[in-house]
Coordinates of C-alpha atoms in Angstrom, one line a residue:
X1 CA 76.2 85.0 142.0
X2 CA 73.3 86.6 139.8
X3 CA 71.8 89.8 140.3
X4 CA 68.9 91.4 140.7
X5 CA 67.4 89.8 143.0
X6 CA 64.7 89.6 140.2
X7 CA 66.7 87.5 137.9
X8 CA 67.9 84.1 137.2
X9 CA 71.2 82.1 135.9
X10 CA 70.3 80.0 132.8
X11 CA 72.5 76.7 132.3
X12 CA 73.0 77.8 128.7
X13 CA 74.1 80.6 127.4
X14 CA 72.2 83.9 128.6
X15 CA 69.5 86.3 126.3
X16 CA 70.0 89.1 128.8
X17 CA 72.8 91.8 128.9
X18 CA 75.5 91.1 131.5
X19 CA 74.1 87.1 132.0
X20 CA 75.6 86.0 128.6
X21 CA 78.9 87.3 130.1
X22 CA 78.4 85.6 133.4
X23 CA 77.4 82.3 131.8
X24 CA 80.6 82.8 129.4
X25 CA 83.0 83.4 133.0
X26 CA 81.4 80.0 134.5
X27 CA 82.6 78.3 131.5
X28 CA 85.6 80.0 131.2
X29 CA 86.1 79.3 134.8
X30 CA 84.9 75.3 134.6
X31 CA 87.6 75.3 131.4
X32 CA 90.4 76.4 134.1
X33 CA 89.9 73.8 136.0
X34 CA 87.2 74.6 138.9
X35 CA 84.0 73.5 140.2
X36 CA 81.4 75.9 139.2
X37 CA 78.4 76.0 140.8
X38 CA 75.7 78.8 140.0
X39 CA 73.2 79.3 142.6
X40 CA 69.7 80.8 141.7
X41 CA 69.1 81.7 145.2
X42 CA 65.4 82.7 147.3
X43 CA 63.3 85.8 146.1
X44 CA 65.0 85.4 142.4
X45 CA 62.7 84.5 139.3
X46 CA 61.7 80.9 137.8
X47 CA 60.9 78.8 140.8
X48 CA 57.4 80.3 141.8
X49 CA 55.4 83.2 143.8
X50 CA 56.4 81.6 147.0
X51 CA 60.1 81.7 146.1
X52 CA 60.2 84.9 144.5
X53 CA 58.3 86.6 147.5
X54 CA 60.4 84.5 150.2
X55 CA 60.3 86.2 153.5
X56 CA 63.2 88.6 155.5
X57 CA 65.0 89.4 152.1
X58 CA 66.9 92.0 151.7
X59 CA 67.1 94.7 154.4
X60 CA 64.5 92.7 156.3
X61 CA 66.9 90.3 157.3
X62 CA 69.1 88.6 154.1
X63 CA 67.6 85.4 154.0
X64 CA 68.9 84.8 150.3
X65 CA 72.4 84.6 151.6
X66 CA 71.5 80.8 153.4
X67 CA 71.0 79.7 150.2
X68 CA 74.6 80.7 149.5
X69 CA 76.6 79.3 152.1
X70 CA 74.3 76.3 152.0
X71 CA 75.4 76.1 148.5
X72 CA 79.5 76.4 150.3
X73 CA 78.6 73.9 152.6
X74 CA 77.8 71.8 149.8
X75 CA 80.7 72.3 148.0
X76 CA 82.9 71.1 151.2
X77 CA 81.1 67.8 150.9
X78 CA 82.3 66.8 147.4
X79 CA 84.8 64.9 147.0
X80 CA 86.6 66.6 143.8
X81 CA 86.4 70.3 145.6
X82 CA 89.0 71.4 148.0
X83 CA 87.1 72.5 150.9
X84 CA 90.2 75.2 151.8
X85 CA 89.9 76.5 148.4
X86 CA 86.2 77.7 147.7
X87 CA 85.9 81.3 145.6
X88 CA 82.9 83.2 145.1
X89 CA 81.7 85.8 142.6
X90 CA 79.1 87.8 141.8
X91 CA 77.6 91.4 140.0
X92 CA 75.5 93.8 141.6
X93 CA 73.6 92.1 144.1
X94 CA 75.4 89.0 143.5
X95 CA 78.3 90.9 144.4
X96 CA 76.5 91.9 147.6
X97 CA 75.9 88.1 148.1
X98 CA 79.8 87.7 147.8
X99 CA 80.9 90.1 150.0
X100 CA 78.5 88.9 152.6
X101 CA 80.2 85.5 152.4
X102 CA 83.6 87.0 153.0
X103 CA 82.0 89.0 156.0
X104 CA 80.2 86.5 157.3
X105 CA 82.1 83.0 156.4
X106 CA 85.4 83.5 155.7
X107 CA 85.7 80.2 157.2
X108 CA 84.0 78.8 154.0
X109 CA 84.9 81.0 151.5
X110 CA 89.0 81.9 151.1
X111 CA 88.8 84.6 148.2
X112 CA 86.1 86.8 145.9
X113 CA 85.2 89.2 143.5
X114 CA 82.9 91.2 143.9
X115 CA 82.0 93.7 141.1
X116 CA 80.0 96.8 141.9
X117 CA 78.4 95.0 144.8
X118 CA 76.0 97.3 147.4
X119 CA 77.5 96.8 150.7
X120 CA 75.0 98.7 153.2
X121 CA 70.8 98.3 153.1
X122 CA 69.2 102.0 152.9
X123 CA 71.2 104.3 154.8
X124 CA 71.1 103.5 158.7
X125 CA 74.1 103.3 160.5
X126 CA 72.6 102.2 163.4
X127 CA 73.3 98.8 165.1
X128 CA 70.0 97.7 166.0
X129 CA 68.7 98.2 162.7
X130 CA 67.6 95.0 161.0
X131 CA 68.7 96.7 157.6
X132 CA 72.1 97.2 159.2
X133 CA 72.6 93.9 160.8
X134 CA 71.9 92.2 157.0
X135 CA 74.0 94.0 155.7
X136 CA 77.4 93.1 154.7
X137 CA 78.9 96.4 157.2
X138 CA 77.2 94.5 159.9
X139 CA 78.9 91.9 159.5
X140 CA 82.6 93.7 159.1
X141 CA 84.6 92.5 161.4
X142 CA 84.3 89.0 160.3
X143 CA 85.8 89.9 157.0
X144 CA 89.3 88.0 156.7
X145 CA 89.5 86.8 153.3
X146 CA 90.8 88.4 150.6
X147 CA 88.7 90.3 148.0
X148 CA 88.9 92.3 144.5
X149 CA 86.7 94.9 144.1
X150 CA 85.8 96.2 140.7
X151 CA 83.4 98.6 139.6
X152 CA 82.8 101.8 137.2
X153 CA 82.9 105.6 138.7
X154 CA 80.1 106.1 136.9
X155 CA 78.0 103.6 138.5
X156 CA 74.0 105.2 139.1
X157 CA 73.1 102.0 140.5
X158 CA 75.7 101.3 143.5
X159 CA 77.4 103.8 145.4
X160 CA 81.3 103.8 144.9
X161 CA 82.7 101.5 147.6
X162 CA 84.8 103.8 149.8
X163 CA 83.2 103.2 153.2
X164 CA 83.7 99.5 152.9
X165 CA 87.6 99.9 151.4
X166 CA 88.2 102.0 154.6
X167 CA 86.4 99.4 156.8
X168 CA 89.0 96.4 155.2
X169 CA 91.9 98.8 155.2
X170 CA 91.6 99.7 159.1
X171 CA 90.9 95.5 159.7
X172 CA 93.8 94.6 157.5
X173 CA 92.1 92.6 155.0
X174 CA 93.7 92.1 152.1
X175 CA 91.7 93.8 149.0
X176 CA 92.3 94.9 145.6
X177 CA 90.6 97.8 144.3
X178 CA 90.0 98.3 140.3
X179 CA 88.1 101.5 139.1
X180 CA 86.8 101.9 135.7
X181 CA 86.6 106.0 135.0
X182 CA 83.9 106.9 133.4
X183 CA 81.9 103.8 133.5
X184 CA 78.8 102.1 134.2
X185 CA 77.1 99.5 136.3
X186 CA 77.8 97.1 133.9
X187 CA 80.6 97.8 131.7
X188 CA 79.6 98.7 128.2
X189 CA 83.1 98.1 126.8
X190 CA 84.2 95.2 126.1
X191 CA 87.8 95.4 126.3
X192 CA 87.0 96.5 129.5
X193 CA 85.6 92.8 130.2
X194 CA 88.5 91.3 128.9
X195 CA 90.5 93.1 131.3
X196 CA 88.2 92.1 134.3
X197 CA 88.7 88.3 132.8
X198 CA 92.5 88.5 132.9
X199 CA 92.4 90.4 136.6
X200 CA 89.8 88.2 138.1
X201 CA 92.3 84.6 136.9
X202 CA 95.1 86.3 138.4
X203 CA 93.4 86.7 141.6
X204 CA 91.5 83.8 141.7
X205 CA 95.0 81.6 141.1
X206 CA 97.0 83.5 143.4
X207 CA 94.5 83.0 146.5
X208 CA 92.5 79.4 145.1
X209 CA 95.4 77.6 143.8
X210 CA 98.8 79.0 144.8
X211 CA 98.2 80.1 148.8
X212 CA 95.7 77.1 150.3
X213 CA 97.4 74.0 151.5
X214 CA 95.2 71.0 151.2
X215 CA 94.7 69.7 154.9
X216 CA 94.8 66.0 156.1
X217 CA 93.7 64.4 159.1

């Protein structure tokens, strides 16, 4: 999943900053042997005023994320995906989008990694809020599948992801946690990419192709 929201996957290789490295971890992904799908969801660039200003976005409600488990949904309908073995990854907000799929449709998706992903709209804690409920703490306890969290101490853009590590520990999900000291929101080391690579395969196989047991009716 892209960031942003103002942005926009390419199916080529990228011209902007972390994007080439995205595109490169589709393909690298596709070349290990899964269905990759990219999703350019609601209120990104490329596809119009209308789309980029869709309504309830965000804090106002999340409507970007039905484009993502729409996108699942999908996915279950193909004949050459396993529908008990759908991942799902993302940067930034994209890795907001993938933590609200764990949250919220663990059903659909079974693992993800989410790298320096926001996890909580402004700063209410309150219930009623609308920028609490669409956010991925609103939806907590829903959480089941297992998740690898990466991201840089460093980060100005997302806060460090304590709250939510405490929130999966005291559910018992199952969560991996990788900190990069002194680091940004994106990495600016690429050795340090190469180690994300090598962590995010191990993960991915252990939960996507080693744990799920096809089903038959």
């Amino acid at each position: 999943m892209h960031g942003g929201p103002v942005r926009q996957m390419l199916p080529a290789y990228h011209y902007m900053q972390f994007y080439h490295w995205a595109y490169g971890i589709n393909q690298w992904l596709a070349n290990q042997g899964y269905i990759v799908m990219s999703i350019n969801y609601r209120s990104g660039i490329g596809y119009g005023r209308s789309f980029r200003t869709a309504p309830n976005t965000g804090g106002a409600g999340n409507s970007e994320y039905q484009d993502v488990v729409a996108g699942g949904k999908y996915l279950q309908t193909r004949a050459d995906v396993d529908p008990n073995r759908i991942g799902i990854w993302g940067l930034s907000y994209g890795g907001l989008l993938t933590s609200q799929a764990l949250a919220r449709n663990s059903d659909i998706f079974k693992a993800g990694v989410d790298l320096a992903g926001v996890h909580l709209f402004g700063s209410s804690l309150d219930p009623a809020a609308v920028s609490y409920k669409s956010s991925t703490i609103g939806a907590i306890d829903g959480w089941k599948s297992p998740v690898l969290l990466i991201q840089g101490d460093d980060d100005r853009n997302v806060a460090f992801p304590t709250g939510l590590v405490q929130l999966l520990r005291q559910r018992d999900v199952y969560y991996e946690l990788i900190v990069f000291p002194d680091d940004v929101h994106e990495s600016l080391l690429h050795s340090r990419w190469i180690y994300t690579l090598g962590r995010m395969e191990t993960f991915l196989h252990k939960f996507l192709w080693e744990t799920p047991v096809r089903t038959t009716n």
